[in-house]
PDB file of C-alpha atoms in Angstrom:
ATOM      1  CA  MET L   1     154.225   1.286 -72.783  1.00  0.00           C
ATOM      2  CA  SER L   2     155.638   1.153 -69.247  1.00  0.00           C
ATOM      3  CA  GLY L   3     153.185   1.279 -66.506  1.00  0.00           C
ATOM      4  CA  ASP L   4     150.983  -1.718 -67.382  1.00  0.00           C
ATOM      5  CA  ARG L   5     148.945  -2.324 -64.233  1.00  0.00           C
ATOM      6  CA  SER L   6     147.383  -5.667 -64.901  1.00  0.00           C
ATOM      7  CA  ALA L   7     144.905  -6.302 -62.045  1.00  0.00           C
ATOM      8  CA  SER L   8     146.815  -4.347 -59.377  1.00  0.00           C
ATOM      9  CA  LYS L   9     145.420  -1.535 -57.445  1.00  0.00           C
ATOM     10  CA  MET L  10     146.157   2.137 -58.297  1.00  0.00           C
ATOM     11  CA  LYS L  11     147.361   4.596 -55.834  1.00  0.00           C
ATOM     12  CA  ILE L  12     146.554   8.268 -56.209  1.00  0.00           C
ATOM     13  CA  HIS L  13     148.161  11.001 -54.026  1.00  0.00           C
ATOM     14  CA  ILE L  14     146.705  14.562 -54.262  1.00  0.00           C
ATOM     15  CA  LEU L  15     148.916  17.330 -52.966  1.00  0.00           C
ATOM     16  CA  THR L  16     146.751  20.439 -52.136  1.00  0.00           C
ATOM     17  CA  LEU L  17     146.362  23.414 -49.983  1.00  0.00           C
ATOM     18  CA  PHE L  18     142.573  22.577 -49.811  1.00  0.00           C
ATOM     19  CA  PRO L  19     142.059  18.950 -48.833  1.00  0.00           C
ATOM     20  CA  GLU L  20     138.466  19.770 -47.800  1.00  0.00           C
ATOM     21  CA  ALA L  21     137.730  20.352 -51.557  1.00  0.00           C
ATOM     22  CA  PHE L  22     137.998  16.612 -52.099  1.00  0.00           C
ATOM     23  CA  GLU L  23     135.831  15.410 -49.262  1.00  0.00           C
ATOM     24  CA  SER L  24     132.393  15.217 -51.245  1.00  0.00           C
ATOM     25  CA  PHE L  25     134.024  14.299 -54.507  1.00  0.00           C
ATOM     26  CA  LEU L  26     135.814  11.206 -53.086  1.00  0.00           C
ATOM     27  CA  SER L  27     133.030   9.995 -50.769  1.00  0.00           C
ATOM     28  CA  HIS L  28     130.139   9.529 -53.296  1.00  0.00           C
ATOM     29  CA  SER L  29     129.254   7.472 -56.368  1.00  0.00           C
ATOM     30  CA  MET L  30     131.769   5.836 -58.584  1.00  0.00           C
ATOM     31  CA  MET L  31     134.732   7.361 -56.376  1.00  0.00           C
ATOM     32  CA  LYS L  32     133.617   5.721 -53.269  1.00  0.00           C
ATOM     33  CA  ARG L  33     132.746   2.381 -54.943  1.00  0.00           C
ATOM     34  CA  ALA L  34     136.165   2.252 -56.537  1.00  0.00           C
ATOM     35  CA  GLN L  35     137.792   2.809 -53.166  1.00  0.00           C
ATOM     36  CA  ASN L  36     135.540   0.383 -51.430  1.00  0.00           C
ATOM     37  CA  LYS L  37     136.123  -2.309 -53.868  1.00  0.00           C
ATOM     38  CA  GLY L  38     139.803  -1.842 -53.614  1.00  0.00           C
ATOM     39  CA  HIS L  39     140.444  -0.605 -57.190  1.00  0.00           C
ATOM     40  CA  VAL L  40     142.093   2.550 -56.100  1.00  0.00           C
ATOM     41  CA  GLN L  41     143.550   4.013 -52.835  1.00  0.00           C
ATOM     42  CA  ILE L  42     143.372   7.694 -52.774  1.00  0.00           C
ATOM     43  CA  TYR L  43     145.355   9.955 -50.321  1.00  0.00           C
ATOM     44  CA  VAL L  44     144.825  13.599 -49.865  1.00  0.00           C
ATOM     45  CA  VAL L  45     147.968  15.439 -48.670  1.00  0.00           C
ATOM     46  CA  ASN L  46     147.676  18.885 -47.009  1.00  0.00           C
ATOM     47  CA  LEU L  47     150.749  20.719 -48.201  1.00  0.00           C
ATOM     48  CA  ARG L  48     150.418  22.917 -45.044  1.00  0.00           C
ATOM     49  CA  ASP L  49     151.356  19.812 -43.095  1.00  0.00           C
ATOM     50  CA  TYR L  50     154.893  20.189 -44.625  1.00  0.00           C
ATOM     51  CA  THR L  51     155.719  23.877 -43.596  1.00  0.00           C
ATOM     52  CA  ASN L  52     157.949  25.003 -40.998  1.00  0.00           C
ATOM     53  CA  ASP L  53     156.498  28.319 -39.874  1.00  0.00           C
ATOM     54  CA  LYS L  54     153.644  28.940 -37.492  1.00  0.00           C
ATOM     55  CA  HIS L  55     151.371  30.437 -40.064  1.00  0.00           C
ATOM     56  CA  LYS L  56     151.870  27.375 -42.306  1.00  0.00           C
ATOM     57  CA  THR L  57     152.821  29.452 -45.321  1.00  0.00           C
ATOM     58  CA  CYS L  58     152.944  27.859 -48.725  1.00  0.00           C
ATOM     59  CA  ASP L  59     152.986  30.707 -51.082  1.00  0.00           C
ATOM     60  CA  ASP L  60     155.683  33.142 -52.203  1.00  0.00           C
ATOM     61  CA  ARG L  61     156.681  35.540 -55.066  1.00  0.00           C
ATOM     62  CA  PRO L  62     158.176  33.518 -57.888  1.00  0.00           C
ATOM     63  CA  PHE L  63     161.861  32.890 -57.473  1.00  0.00           C
ATOM     64  CA  GLY L  64     162.706  34.256 -60.982  1.00  0.00           C
ATOM     65  CA  GLY L  65     160.413  37.185 -60.658  1.00  0.00           C
ATOM     66  CA  GLY L  66     156.981  37.798 -62.355  1.00  0.00           C
ATOM     67  CA  PRO L  67     153.525  38.611 -61.250  1.00  0.00           C
ATOM     68  CA  GLY L  68     151.450  36.973 -58.570  1.00  0.00           C
ATOM     69  CA  MET L  69     152.326  34.261 -56.089  1.00  0.00           C
ATOM     70  CA  VAL L  70     153.373  30.590 -56.567  1.00  0.00           C
ATOM     71  CA  LEU L  71     153.440  27.653 -54.212  1.00  0.00           C
ATOM     72  CA  LYS L  72     156.908  27.533 -52.555  1.00  0.00           C
ATOM     73  CA  PRO L  73     158.979  24.569 -53.365  1.00  0.00           C
ATOM     74  CA  ALA L  74     159.883  23.533 -49.831  1.00  0.00           C
ATOM     75  CA  PRO L  75     156.391  22.144 -48.742  1.00  0.00           C
ATOM     76  CA  ILE L  76     155.941  20.274 -52.001  1.00  0.00           C
ATOM     77  CA  PHE L  77     159.574  18.839 -51.858  1.00  0.00           C
ATOM     78  CA  GLU L  78     158.869  17.651 -48.250  1.00  0.00           C
ATOM     79  CA  ALA L  79     155.603  16.069 -49.184  1.00  0.00           C
ATOM     80  CA  LEU L  80     157.297  14.285 -52.045  1.00  0.00           C
ATOM     81  CA  ASP L  81     160.127  13.194 -49.992  1.00  0.00           C
ATOM     82  CA  ALA L  82     157.661  11.813 -47.381  1.00  0.00           C
ATOM     83  CA  LEU L  83     156.016   9.842 -50.219  1.00  0.00           C
ATOM     84  CA  PHE L  84     159.026   8.456 -51.988  1.00  0.00           C
ATOM     85  CA  GLY L  85     161.969   9.046 -49.633  1.00  0.00           C
ATOM     86  CA  LYS L  86     165.207  10.217 -51.346  1.00  0.00           C
ATOM     87  CA  LYS L  87     164.820   7.940 -54.327  1.00  0.00           C
ATOM     88  CA  LYS L  88     162.962   8.769 -57.464  1.00  0.00           C
ATOM     89  CA  PRO L  89     159.603   7.115 -58.054  1.00  0.00           C
ATOM     90  CA  SER L  90     159.448   4.023 -60.355  1.00  0.00           C
ATOM     91  CA  LYS L  91     158.418   4.180 -63.959  1.00  0.00           C
ATOM     92  CA  LYS L  92     155.088   3.078 -62.953  1.00  0.00           C
ATOM     93  CA  THR L  93     154.489   6.397 -61.372  1.00  0.00           C
ATOM     94  CA  ARG L  94     153.487   9.805 -62.794  1.00  0.00           C
ATOM     95  CA  ILE L  95     153.761  13.057 -61.102  1.00  0.00           C
ATOM     96  CA  VAL L  96     151.442  15.413 -62.646  1.00  0.00           C
ATOM     97  CA  HIS L  97     151.435  19.218 -62.487  1.00  0.00           C
ATOM     98  CA  LEU L  98     148.103  20.770 -63.525  1.00  0.00           C
ATOM     99  CA  THR L  99     148.700  23.909 -65.471  1.00  0.00           C
ATOM    100  CA  PRO L 100     147.209  25.688 -68.508  1.00  0.00           C
ATOM    101  CA  GLN L 101     150.537  25.503 -70.170  1.00  0.00           C
ATOM    102  CA  GLY L 102     150.428  21.601 -70.153  1.00  0.00           C
ATOM    103  CA  ARG L 103     149.677  19.090 -72.798  1.00  0.00           C
ATOM    104  CA  PRO L 104     145.991  18.991 -73.493  1.00  0.00           C
ATOM    105  CA  PHE L 105     144.147  16.285 -71.592  1.00  0.00           C
ATOM    106  CA  ASN L 106     141.757  14.006 -73.466  1.00  0.00           C
ATOM    107  CA  GLN L 107     140.531  10.283 -73.568  1.00  0.00           C
ATOM    108  CA  VAL L 108     143.817   9.073 -75.109  1.00  0.00           C
ATOM    109  CA  GLU L 109     145.730  10.629 -72.208  1.00  0.00           C
ATOM    110  CA  ALA L 110     143.222   9.229 -69.734  1.00  0.00           C
ATOM    111  CA  LYS L 111     143.927   5.727 -71.049  1.00  0.00           C
ATOM    112  CA  LYS L 112     147.660   6.182 -70.698  1.00  0.00           C
ATOM    113  CA  PHE L 113     147.440   7.500 -67.201  1.00  0.00           C
ATOM    114  CA  SER L 114     145.053   4.522 -66.317  1.00  0.00           C
ATOM    115  CA  ARG L 115     147.945   2.091 -66.989  1.00  0.00           C
ATOM    116  CA  PHE L 116     150.124   3.433 -64.208  1.00  0.00           C
ATOM    117  CA  SER L 117     150.222   2.022 -60.695  1.00  0.00           C
ATOM    118  CA  GLU L 118     150.513   5.307 -58.942  1.00  0.00           C
ATOM    119  CA  LEU L 119     149.695   8.956 -59.726  1.00  0.00           C
ATOM    120  CA  VAL L 120     150.438  12.112 -57.852  1.00  0.00           C
ATOM    121  CA  PHE L 121     148.602  15.230 -58.625  1.00  0.00           C
ATOM    122  CA  ILE L 122     150.221  18.689 -57.593  1.00  0.00           C
ATOM    123  CA  CYS L 123     147.411  21.173 -57.254  1.00  0.00           C
ATOM    124  CA  GLY L 124     148.800  24.479 -57.880  1.00  0.00           C
ATOM    125  CA  HIS L 125     147.382  27.742 -56.661  1.00  0.00           C
ATOM    126  CA  TYR L 126     147.656  31.463 -57.546  1.00  0.00           C
ATOM    127  CA  GLU L 127     150.139  31.486 -60.498  1.00  0.00           C
ATOM    128  CA  GLY L 128     151.092  27.835 -60.110  1.00  0.00           C
ATOM    129  CA  ILE L 129     153.968  26.134 -58.527  1.00  0.00           C
ATOM    130  CA  ASP L 130     157.788  27.159 -58.208  1.00  0.00           C
ATOM    131  CA  GLU L 131     159.501  25.910 -61.413  1.00  0.00           C
ATOM    132  CA  ARG L 132     162.084  24.147 -59.360  1.00  0.00           C
ATOM    133  CA  VAL L 133     159.483  21.409 -58.416  1.00  0.00           C
ATOM    134  CA  VAL L 134     158.740  20.932 -62.077  1.00  0.00           C
ATOM    135  CA  ASP L 135     162.317  20.551 -62.946  1.00  0.00           C
ATOM    136  CA  ALA L 136     163.075  18.118 -60.122  1.00  0.00           C
ATOM    137  CA  TRP L 137     159.955  15.901 -59.863  1.00  0.00           C
ATOM    138  CA  VAL L 138     157.294  16.520 -62.392  1.00  0.00           C
ATOM    139  CA  THR L 139     156.873  13.852 -65.132  1.00  0.00           C
ATOM    140  CA  ASP L 140     153.817  15.422 -66.801  1.00  0.00           C
ATOM    141  CA  GLU L 141     152.325  18.806 -67.199  1.00  0.00           C
ATOM    142  CA  VAL L 142     148.634  18.572 -68.120  1.00  0.00           C
ATOM    143  CA  SER L 143     145.937  21.214 -69.084  1.00  0.00           C
ATOM    144  CA  ILE L 144     142.211  20.602 -69.051  1.00  0.00           C
ATOM    145  CA  GLY L 145     141.749  23.797 -71.208  1.00  0.00           C
ATOM    146  CA  ASP L 146     143.019  26.973 -72.426  1.00  0.00           C
ATOM    147  CA  TYR L 147     141.859  29.008 -69.547  1.00  0.00           C
ATOM    148  CA  VAL L 148     143.062  29.914 -66.031  1.00  0.00           C
ATOM    149  CA  LEU L 149     141.485  28.681 -62.863  1.00  0.00           C
ATOM    150  CA  THR L 150     142.370  29.828 -59.304  1.00  0.00           C
ATOM    151  CA  GLN L 151     143.450  26.520 -58.102  1.00  0.00           C
ATOM    152  CA  GLY L 152     144.423  23.052 -59.446  1.00  0.00           C
ATOM    153  CA  GLU L 153     141.847  21.078 -57.444  1.00  0.00           C
ATOM    154  CA  LEU L 154     139.163  21.164 -60.116  1.00  0.00           C
ATOM    155  CA  PRO L 155     141.525  19.949 -62.962  1.00  0.00           C
ATOM    156  CA  ALA L 156     142.802  17.197 -60.473  1.00  0.00           C
ATOM    157  CA  MET L 157     139.183  16.076 -59.986  1.00  0.00           C
ATOM    158  CA  VAL L 158     138.607  16.025 -63.771  1.00  0.00           C
ATOM    159  CA  LEU L 159     141.685  13.760 -64.403  1.00  0.00           C
ATOM    160  CA  ILE L 160     140.970  11.550 -61.311  1.00  0.00           C
ATOM    161  CA  ASP L 161     137.277  10.868 -62.454  1.00  0.00           C
ATOM    162  CA  THR L 162     138.357  10.231 -66.043  1.00  0.00           C
ATOM    163  CA  VAL L 163     141.143   7.811 -65.140  1.00  0.00           C
ATOM    164  CA  ILE L 164     139.342   5.845 -62.363  1.00  0.00           C
ATOM    165  CA  ARG L 165     136.354   5.032 -64.598  1.00  0.00           C
ATOM    166  CA  LEU L 166     138.974   3.390 -66.959  1.00  0.00           C
ATOM    167  CA  LEU L 167     140.314   1.044 -64.203  1.00  0.00           C
ATOM    168  CA  PRO L 168     139.234  -2.737 -64.716  1.00  0.00           C
ATOM    169  CA  GLY L 169     136.252  -3.587 -62.619  1.00  0.00           C
ATOM    170  CA  VAL L 170     135.255   0.036 -61.586  1.00  0.00           C
ATOM    171  CA  LEU L 171     132.372   0.300 -64.020  1.00  0.00           C
ATOM    172  CA  GLY L 172     129.494  -2.192 -64.209  1.00  0.00           C
ATOM    173  CA  SER L 173     129.858  -2.523 -68.015  1.00  0.00           C
ATOM    174  CA  GLU L 174     132.861  -2.185 -70.283  1.00  0.00           C
ATOM    175  CA  GLU L 175     130.594  -0.360 -72.812  1.00  0.00           C
ATOM    176  CA  SER L 176     130.349   2.607 -70.131  1.00  0.00           C
ATOM    177  CA  LYS L 177     133.918   3.321 -70.986  1.00  0.00           C
ATOM    178  CA  VAL L 178     133.321   3.876 -74.569  1.00  0.00           C
ATOM    179  CA  PHE L 179     133.669   7.541 -75.735  1.00  0.00           C
TER     180      PHE L 179
END
């Protein structure tokens, strides 16, 4: 499988409307130790920083119609362009949209993700993200269960926690990785 990491460090980018939701999660326990030991670099990206209006608006009605609101494509495109420029990311990078319609996440999926050098999590809100983002950038659509949450930050935390514990050297014992 492509994405073999060997001993290199993993980078994780989290695109979110609520960066403060990650402050406590990333600053304690295993998450903090993994970062301090250099096993992972985690960057929380505030999508509002990539808006062009004074209200920093990130949501709108779905382009194709439908109920509710979705995250507009422009701030997500701008954030991804800031990360990767105009070129597509390498095969060692996965861009993950967290959605109840995605492929079910489990330990096998966690092991696959742990082999990549870079992960980008797009945390949707309301009804999700504009489909144009999915078509242009997303490599994986992942679900943590058959239910709907208000926002994608909680599923991102689940995936990040599950993947980071599988990185070499993060846990004190390899037996702790056994499921």
